[in-house]
Coordinates of C-alpha atoms in Angstrom, one line a residue:
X1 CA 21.4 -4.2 -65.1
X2 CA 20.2 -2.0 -62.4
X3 CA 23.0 -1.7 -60.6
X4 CA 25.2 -1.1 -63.2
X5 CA 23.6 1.8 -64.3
X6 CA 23.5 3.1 -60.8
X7 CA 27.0 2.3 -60.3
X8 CA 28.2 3.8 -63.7
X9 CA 26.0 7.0 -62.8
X10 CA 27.2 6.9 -59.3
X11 CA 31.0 7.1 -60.3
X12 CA 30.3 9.0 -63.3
X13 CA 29.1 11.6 -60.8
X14 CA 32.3 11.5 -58.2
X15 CA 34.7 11.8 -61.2
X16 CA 33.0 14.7 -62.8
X17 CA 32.4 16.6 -59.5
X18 CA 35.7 16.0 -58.7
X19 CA 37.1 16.9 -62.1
X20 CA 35.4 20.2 -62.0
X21 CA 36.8 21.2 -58.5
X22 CA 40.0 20.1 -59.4
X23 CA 40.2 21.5 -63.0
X24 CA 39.0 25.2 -61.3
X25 CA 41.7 24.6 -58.8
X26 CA 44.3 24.1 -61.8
X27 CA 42.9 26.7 -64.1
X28 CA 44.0 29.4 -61.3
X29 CA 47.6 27.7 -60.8
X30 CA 47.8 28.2 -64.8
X31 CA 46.5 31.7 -64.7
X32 CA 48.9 32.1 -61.7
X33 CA 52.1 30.7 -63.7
X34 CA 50.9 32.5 -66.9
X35 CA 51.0 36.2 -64.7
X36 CA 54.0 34.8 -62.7
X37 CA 56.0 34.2 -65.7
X38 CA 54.8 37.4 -68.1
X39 CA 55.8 39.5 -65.0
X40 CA 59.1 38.5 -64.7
X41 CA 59.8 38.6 -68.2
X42 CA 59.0 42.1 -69.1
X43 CA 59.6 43.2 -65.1
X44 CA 63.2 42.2 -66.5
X45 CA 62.7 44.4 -69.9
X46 CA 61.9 47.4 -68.5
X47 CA 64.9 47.6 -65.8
X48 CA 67.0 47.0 -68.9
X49 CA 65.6 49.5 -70.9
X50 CA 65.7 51.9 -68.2
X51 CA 69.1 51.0 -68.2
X52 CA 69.9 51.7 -71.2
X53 CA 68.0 55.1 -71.0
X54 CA 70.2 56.6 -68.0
X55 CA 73.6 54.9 -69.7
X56 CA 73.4 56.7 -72.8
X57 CA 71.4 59.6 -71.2
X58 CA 74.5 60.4 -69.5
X59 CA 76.3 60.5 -72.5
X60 CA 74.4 63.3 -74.4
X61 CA 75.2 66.7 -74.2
X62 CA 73.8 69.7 -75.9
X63 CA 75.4 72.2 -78.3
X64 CA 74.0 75.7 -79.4
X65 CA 70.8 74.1 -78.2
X66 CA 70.4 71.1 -79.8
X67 CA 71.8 67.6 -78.4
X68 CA 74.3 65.1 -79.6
X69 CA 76.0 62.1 -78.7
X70 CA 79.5 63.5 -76.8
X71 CA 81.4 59.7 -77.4
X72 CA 80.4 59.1 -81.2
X73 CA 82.2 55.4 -80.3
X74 CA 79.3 54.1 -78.6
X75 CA 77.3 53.5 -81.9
X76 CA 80.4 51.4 -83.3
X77 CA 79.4 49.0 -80.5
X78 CA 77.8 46.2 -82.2
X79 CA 74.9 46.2 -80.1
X80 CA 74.0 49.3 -81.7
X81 CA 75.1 48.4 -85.4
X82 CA 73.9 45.2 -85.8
X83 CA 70.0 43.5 -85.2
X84 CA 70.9 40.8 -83.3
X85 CA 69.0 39.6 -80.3
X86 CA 67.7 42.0 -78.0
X87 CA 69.4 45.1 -79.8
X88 CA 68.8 48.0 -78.5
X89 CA 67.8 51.7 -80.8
X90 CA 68.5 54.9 -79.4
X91 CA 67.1 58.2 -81.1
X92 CA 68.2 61.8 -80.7
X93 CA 65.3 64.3 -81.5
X94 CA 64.9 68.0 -81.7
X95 CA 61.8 69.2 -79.4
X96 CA 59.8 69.0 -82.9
X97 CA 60.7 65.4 -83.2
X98 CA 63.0 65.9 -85.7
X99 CA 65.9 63.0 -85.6
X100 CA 69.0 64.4 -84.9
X101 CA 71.2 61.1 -84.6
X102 CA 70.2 57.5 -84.3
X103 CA 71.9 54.4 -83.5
X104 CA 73.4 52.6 -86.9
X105 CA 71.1 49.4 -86.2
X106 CA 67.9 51.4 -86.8
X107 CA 69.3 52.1 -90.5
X108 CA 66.5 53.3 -92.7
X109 CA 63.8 53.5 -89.6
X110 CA 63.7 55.7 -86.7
X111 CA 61.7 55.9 -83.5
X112 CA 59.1 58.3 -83.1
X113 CA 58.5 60.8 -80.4
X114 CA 55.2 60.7 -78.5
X115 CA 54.6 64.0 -77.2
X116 CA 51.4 62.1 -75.3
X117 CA 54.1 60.1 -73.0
X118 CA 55.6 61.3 -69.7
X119 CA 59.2 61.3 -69.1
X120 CA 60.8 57.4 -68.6
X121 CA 56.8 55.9 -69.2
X122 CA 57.6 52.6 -70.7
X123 CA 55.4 51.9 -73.5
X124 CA 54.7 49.6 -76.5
X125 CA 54.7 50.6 -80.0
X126 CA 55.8 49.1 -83.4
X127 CA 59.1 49.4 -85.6
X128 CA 59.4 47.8 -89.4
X129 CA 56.3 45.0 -87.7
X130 CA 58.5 44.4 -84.8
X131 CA 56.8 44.9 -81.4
X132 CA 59.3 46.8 -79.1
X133 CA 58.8 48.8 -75.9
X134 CA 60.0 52.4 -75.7
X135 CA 60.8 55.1 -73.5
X136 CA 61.6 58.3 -74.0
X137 CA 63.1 61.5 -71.4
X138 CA 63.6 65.3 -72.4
X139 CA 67.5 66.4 -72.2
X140 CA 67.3 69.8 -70.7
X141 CA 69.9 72.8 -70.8
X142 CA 69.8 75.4 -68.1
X143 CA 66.7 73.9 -66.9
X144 CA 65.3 74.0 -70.4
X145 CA 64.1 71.5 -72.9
X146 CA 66.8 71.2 -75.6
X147 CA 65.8 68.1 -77.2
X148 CA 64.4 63.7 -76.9
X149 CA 66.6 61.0 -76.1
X150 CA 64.4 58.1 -77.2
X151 CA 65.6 54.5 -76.5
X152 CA 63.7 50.7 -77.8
X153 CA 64.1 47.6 -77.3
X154 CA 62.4 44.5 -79.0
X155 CA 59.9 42.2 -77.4
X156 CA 58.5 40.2 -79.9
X157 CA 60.6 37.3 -78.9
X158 CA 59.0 37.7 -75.6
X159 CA 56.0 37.9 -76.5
X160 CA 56.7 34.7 -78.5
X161 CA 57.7 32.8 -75.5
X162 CA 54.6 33.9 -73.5
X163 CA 52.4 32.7 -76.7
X164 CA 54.3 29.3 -76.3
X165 CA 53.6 29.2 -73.3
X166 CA 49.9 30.1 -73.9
X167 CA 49.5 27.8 -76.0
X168 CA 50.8 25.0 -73.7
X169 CA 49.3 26.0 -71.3
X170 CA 45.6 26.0 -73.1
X171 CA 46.3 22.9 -74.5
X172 CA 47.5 20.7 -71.6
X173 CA 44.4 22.2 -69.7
X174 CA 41.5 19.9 -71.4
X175 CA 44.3 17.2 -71.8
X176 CA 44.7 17.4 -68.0
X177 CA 40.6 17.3 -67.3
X178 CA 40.3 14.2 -69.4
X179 CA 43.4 11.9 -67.7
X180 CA 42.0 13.0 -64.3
X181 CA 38.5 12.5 -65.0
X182 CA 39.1 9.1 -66.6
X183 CA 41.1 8.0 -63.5
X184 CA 38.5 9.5 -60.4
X185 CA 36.4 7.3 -62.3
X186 CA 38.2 4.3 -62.2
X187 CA 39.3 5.1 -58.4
X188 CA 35.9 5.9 -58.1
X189 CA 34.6 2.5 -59.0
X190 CA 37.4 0.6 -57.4
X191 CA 36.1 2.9 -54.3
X192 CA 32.3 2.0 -54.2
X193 CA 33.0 -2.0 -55.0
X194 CA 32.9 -2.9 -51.0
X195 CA 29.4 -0.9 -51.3
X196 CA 28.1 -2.7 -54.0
X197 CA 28.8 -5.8 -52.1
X198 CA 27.2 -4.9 -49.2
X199 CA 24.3 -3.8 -51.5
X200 CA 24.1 -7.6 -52.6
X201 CA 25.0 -9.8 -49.5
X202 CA 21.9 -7.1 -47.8
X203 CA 19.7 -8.0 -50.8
X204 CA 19.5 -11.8 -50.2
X205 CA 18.6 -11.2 -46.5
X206 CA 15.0 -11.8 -46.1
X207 CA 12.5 -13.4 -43.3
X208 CA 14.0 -16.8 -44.3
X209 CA 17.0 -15.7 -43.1
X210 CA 16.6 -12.9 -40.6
X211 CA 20.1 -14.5 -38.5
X212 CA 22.4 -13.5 -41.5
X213 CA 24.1 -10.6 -41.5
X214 CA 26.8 -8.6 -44.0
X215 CA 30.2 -9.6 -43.2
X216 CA 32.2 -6.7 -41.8
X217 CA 35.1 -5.2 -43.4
X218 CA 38.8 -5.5 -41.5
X219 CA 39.4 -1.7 -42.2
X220 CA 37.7 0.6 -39.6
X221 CA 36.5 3.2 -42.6
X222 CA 33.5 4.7 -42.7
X223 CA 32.2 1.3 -44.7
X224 CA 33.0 -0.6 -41.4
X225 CA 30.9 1.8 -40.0
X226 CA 28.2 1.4 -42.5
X227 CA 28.1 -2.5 -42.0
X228 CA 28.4 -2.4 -38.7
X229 CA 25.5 -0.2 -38.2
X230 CA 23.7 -2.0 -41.1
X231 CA 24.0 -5.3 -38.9
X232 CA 22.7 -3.5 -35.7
X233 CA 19.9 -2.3 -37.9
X234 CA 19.0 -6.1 -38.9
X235 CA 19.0 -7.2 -35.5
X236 CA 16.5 -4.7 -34.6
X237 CA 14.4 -5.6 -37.1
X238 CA 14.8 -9.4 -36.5
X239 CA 13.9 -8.7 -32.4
X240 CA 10.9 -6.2 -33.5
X241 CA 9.8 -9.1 -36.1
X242 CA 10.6 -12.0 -33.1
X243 CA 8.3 -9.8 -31.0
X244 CA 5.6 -9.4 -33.7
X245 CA 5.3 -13.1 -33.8
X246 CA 5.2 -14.2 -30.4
X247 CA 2.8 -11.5 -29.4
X248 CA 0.4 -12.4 -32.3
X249 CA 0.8 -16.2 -31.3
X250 CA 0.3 -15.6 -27.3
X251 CA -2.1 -13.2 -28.8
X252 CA -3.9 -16.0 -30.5
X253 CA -3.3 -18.8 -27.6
X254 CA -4.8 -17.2 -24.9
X255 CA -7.3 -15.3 -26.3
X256 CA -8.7 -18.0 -27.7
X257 CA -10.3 -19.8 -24.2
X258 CA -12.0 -16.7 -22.9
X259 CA -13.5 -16.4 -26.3
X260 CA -14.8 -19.4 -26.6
X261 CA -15.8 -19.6 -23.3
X262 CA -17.9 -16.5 -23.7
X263 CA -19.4 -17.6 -27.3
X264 CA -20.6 -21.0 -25.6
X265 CA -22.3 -19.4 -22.7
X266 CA -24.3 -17.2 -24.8
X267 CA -24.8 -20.5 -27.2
X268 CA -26.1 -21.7 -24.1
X269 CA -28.4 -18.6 -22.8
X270 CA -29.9 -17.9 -26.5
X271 CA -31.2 -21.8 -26.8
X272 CA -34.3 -21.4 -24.5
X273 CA -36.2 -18.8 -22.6
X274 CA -34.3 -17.8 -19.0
X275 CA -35.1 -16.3 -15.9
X276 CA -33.9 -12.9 -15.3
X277 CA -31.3 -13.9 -12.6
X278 CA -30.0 -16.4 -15.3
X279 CA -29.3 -14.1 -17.5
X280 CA -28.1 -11.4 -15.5
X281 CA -25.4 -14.6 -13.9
X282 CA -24.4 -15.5 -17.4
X283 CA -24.1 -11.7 -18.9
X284 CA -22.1 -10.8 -15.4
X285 CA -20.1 -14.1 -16.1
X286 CA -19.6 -12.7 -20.3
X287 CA -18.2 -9.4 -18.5
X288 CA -16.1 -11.0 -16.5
X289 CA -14.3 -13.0 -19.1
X290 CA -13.9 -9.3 -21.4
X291 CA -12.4 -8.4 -18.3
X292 CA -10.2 -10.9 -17.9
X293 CA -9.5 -10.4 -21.7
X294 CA -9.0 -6.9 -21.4
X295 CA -6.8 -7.4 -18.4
X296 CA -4.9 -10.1 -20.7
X297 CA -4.6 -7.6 -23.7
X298 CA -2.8 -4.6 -21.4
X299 CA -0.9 -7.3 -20.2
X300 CA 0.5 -8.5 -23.4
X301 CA 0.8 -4.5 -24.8
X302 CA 2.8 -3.6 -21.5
X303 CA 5.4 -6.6 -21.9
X304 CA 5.9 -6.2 -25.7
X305 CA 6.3 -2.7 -25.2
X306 CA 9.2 -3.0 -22.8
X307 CA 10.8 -6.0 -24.3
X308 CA 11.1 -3.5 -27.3
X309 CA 12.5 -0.7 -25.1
X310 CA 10.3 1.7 -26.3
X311 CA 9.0 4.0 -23.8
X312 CA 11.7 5.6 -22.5
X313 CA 12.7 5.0 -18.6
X314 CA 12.4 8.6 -16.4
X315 CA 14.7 7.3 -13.7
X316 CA 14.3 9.3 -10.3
X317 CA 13.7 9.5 -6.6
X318 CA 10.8 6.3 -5.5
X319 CA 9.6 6.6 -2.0
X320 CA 8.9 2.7 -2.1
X321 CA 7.1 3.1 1.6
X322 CA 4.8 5.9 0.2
X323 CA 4.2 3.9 -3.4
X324 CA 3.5 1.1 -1.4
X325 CA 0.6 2.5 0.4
X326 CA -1.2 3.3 -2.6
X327 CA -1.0 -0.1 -3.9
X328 CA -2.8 -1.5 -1.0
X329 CA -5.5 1.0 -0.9
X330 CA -5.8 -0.3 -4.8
X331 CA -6.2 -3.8 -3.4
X332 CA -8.1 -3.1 -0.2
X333 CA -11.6 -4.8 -1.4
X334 CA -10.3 -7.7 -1.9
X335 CA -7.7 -7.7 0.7
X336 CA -11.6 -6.9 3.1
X337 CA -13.2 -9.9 1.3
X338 CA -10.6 -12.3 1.7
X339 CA -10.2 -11.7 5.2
X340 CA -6.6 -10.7 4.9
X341 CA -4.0 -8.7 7.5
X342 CA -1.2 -7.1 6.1
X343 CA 1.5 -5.7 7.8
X344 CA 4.1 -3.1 6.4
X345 CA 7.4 -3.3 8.2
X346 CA 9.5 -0.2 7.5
X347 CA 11.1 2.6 9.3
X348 CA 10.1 5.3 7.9
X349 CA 10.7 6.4 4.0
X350 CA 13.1 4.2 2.1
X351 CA 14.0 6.5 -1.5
X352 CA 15.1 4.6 -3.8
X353 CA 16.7 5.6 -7.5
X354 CA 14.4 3.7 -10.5
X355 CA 11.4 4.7 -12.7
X356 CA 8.5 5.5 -10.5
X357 CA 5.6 4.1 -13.6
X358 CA 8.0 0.7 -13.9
X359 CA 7.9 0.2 -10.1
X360 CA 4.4 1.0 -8.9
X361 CA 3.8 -2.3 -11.8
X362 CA 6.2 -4.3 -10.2
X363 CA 5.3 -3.9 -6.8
X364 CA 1.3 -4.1 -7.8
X365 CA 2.3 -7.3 -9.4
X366 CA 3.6 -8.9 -6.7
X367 CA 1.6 -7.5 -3.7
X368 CA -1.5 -8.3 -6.4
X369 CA -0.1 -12.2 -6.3
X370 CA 0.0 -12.4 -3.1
X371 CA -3.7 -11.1 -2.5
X372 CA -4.5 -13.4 -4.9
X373 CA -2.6 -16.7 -4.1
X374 CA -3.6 -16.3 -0.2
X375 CA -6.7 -17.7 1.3
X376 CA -8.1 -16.2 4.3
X377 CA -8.2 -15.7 7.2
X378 CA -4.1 -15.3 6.4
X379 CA -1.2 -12.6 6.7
X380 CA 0.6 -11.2 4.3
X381 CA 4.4 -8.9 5.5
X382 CA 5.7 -6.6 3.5
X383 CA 9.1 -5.6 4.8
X384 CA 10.9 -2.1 3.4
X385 CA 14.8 -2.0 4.6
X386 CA 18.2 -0.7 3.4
X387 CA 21.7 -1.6 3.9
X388 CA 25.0 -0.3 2.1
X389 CA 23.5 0.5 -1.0
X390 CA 20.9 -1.5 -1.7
X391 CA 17.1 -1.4 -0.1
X392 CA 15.9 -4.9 0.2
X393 CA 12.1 -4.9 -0.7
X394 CA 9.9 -8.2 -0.1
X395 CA 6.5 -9.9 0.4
X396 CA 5.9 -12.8 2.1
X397 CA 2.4 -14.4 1.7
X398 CA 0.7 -17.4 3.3
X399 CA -0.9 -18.9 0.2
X400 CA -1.1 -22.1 -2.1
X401 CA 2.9 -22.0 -2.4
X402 CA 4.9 -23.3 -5.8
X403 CA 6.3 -26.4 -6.8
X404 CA 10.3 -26.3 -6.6
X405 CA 10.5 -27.9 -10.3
X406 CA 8.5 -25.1 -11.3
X407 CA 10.4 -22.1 -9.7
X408 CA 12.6 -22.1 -12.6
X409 CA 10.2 -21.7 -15.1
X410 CA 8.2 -19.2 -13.2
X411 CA 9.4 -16.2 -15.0
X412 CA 8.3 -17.3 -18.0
X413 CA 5.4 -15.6 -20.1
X414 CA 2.2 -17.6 -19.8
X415 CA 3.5 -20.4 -17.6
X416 CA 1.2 -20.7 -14.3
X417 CA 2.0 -23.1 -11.4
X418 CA -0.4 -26.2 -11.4
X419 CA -3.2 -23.9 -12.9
X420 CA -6.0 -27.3 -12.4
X421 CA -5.1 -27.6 -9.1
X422 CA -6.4 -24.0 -8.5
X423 CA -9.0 -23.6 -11.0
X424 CA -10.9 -20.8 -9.0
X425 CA -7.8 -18.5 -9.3
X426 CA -8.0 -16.8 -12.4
X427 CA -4.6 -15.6 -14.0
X428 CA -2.3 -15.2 -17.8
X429 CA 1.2 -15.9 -16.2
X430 CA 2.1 -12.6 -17.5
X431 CA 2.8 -11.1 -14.0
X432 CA 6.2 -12.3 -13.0
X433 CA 7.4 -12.1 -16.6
X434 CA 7.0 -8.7 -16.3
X435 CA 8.5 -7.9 -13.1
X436 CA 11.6 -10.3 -14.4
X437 CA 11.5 -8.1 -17.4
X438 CA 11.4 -4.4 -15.8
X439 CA 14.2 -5.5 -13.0
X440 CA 16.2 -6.3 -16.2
X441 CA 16.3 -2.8 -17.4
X442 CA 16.3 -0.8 -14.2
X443 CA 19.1 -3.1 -12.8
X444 CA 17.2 -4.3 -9.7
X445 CA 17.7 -7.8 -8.0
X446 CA 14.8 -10.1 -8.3
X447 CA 14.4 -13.8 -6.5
X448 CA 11.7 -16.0 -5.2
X449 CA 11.7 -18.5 -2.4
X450 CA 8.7 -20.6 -2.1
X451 CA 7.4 -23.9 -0.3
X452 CA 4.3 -25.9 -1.7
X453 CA 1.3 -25.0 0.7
X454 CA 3.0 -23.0 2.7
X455 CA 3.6 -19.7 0.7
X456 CA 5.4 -17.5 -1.6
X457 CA 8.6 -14.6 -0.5
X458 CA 9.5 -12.0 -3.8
X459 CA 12.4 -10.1 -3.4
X460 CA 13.5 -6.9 -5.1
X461 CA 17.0 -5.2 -4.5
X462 CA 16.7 -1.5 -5.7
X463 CA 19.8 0.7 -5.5
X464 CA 19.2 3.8 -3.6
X465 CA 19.0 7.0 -4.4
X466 CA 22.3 8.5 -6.3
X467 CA 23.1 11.8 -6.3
X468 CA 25.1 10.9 -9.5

């Protein structure tokens, strides 16, 4: 019911809009053909009357100061004996007005002189309730007015024609408004049927069926367009809802152990009376974990955040030699406690083109890993180097190693390597899926190479710097 309403308003809207600009735009082209064809017709009048005043002008003379008519044949003529279409009355007047000779046709009536009207003015004016248009022009002797040569011609049939033609005209107007407004609607509703459907198929899309999507039209019209963008739309939304989920369920999964682990300790301290090294042990412990949970959190935040593709990459120069030196000075107390060397193999500064906030994680990531996966005394080589266009940047650690049936799955969020063989390393599995994610976007090569108990090699293959 709704829709029908908003479809009859919708098209009742395009066909009266359009009506209107159309019917303003015929309106003018019937004003135009209205002037056009009034123009022309008494345009066409007043050359003939003006032809008739310079004929007959010609053939009026003047005798002891009055005119007359020198060829008294010219009034047998029937146009001037007889009223038939488009006759034509000629006058002769003294300079008082006084009729002096008339054509036979006038017969009881006679034009009158308008003393008001310039010489060959056309004019209209009325004989017997016929309109007619007149003109008028002083006959002179010796450079002297002797006397009016007056000259009409009727223009009511004319002036019937252009009513006719009013009349048409007026009435075809709202005749014409009504046909075209009844067929922009019906176009009009043919027009927005595809959008009605998409309207429908869209409406049955919900999270039961995030996956379907509005079937896109063959034409490539701005509806193709809609759809298509429509679909890209929905896919957006089902990745941002995808996302939603899995973050609230890792959320939930791993937040849930350091949790508990925390409530039970404090279970634990609250049940009897402890020494103060006790409880400063199990409080440092409780910290710890909200550390860990903390760390977790960011963790979880960063990777949704980029498998979204929200924050916007500021790709630009990366001195990967210089970066690199401030991640170790990050990680130089527990590179001291562990007893670790580590030796940076590079030639000097190796620029390469990325996002400098994306690669200082990766690279703290990875060195971080290896700190953390190596037991001392040990060495850890971290070698800078470029060839063609690539600069090849890896660490190699001496640490616990990873299974080959788990080097696969290593990328994955969450998954750690034999985690209960290594209980005392402490970790969310987070790290590598990261760094898989951010080489992703910045385009950078990314492999590991890894024997059990013998130690780990990460590999990134940045492109370097572009001055495109």
């Amino acid at each position: 019911m709704n829709n029908t309403r908003m479809t009859s308003s919708y098209r009742n809207r395009i066909a009266l809009n359009f009506t209107l600009g159309t019917g303003l735009l015929i309106a003018l082209i019937f004003l135009l053909i209205y002037y056009i064809v009034s123009a022309t017709v008494f345009n066409r009048l007043e050359k003939d009357l003006g032809y008739e005043l310079e004929k007959h002008f010609y053939e009026v003379g003047v005798q002891r100061g009055e005119p007359y008519f020198a060829d008294k044949a010219e009034w047998l003529e029937r146009e001037h004996s007889e009223l038939e279409i488009n006759p034509v009355f000629v006058v002769l007047t003294s300079l008082s007005g006084n009729v002096i000779d008339k054509s036979p046709n006038l017969k009881n009536d006679s034009l009158k002189l308008h003393f008001s009207t310039v010489d060959r003015a056309v004019f209209k004016t009325t004989l017997h309730g016929r309109t007619i248009e007149q003109v008028q022009l002083a006959i002179k002797e010796n450079n002297q007015p002797a006397g009016y040569i007056v000259v009409a011609m009727p223009i009511d049939e004319s002036e019937r024609v252009l009513f006719n033609l009013k009349v048409v005209l007026l009435v075809a107007f709202p005749a014409v408004l009504a046909i075209l407004f009844v067929f922009t609607r019906y176009t009009a509703g043919r027009s927005i049927q595809p959008v009605l459907t998409v309207i429908e198929t869209a409406s049955k899309i919900s999270n039961d069926n995030m996956g379907s999507r509005i079937p896109v039209p063959a034409v490539r019209d701005e509806l193709h367009l809609l759809v298509t963008t429509l679909n890209e739309l929905m896919t957006r939304v089902e990745h941002a809802i995808e996302r939603e989920k899995r973050f609230t369920a890792d959320a939930s999964h791993e937040l849930r152990t350091p949790l508990a682990v925390i409530k039970g300790t404090l279970e634990v301290l609250i049940r009897k009376p402890r020494s103060a090294d006790e409880y400063i042990s199990k409080i440092s412990f409780c910290i710890a974990e909200m550390d860990r949970i903390n760390h977790l959190v960011d963790q979880l935040l960063l990777l949704t955040r980029f498998e979204s593709q929200q924050k916007a990459m500021d790709m630009g120069a990366v001195d990967l030699s210089e970066l690199t030196g401030n991640i170790l000075v990050r990680h130089q107390q527990q590179i001291v406690e562990k007893k670790l060397s580590v030796d940076l193999e590079t030639d000097g500064a190796h620029v390469v083109y990325s996002d400098p906030y994306m690669t200082d994680i990766m690279l703290d990531n990875i060195i971080s890993n290896a700190v953390k996966y190596s037991t001392g005394p040990a060495g850890i080589i971290i070698r800078i180097s470029t060839s063609g266009e690539r600069t090849q940047y890896s660490v190699t650690d001496q640490g616990i190693g990873i299974d080959p049936n788990d080097i696969t799955r290593i990328r994955d969020a969450f998954y750690r390597s034999a985690p209960l063989s290594h209980p005392e390393v402490k970790g969310s599995g987070l790290g590598l899926s990261i760094v898989s994610r951010m080489c992703e976007m910045l385009g950078v090569d990314f492999s590991i190479h890894s024997q059990l108990g013998k130690g780990t090699e990460v590999t990134l293959s940045f492109p370097i710097l572009s001055q495109s």
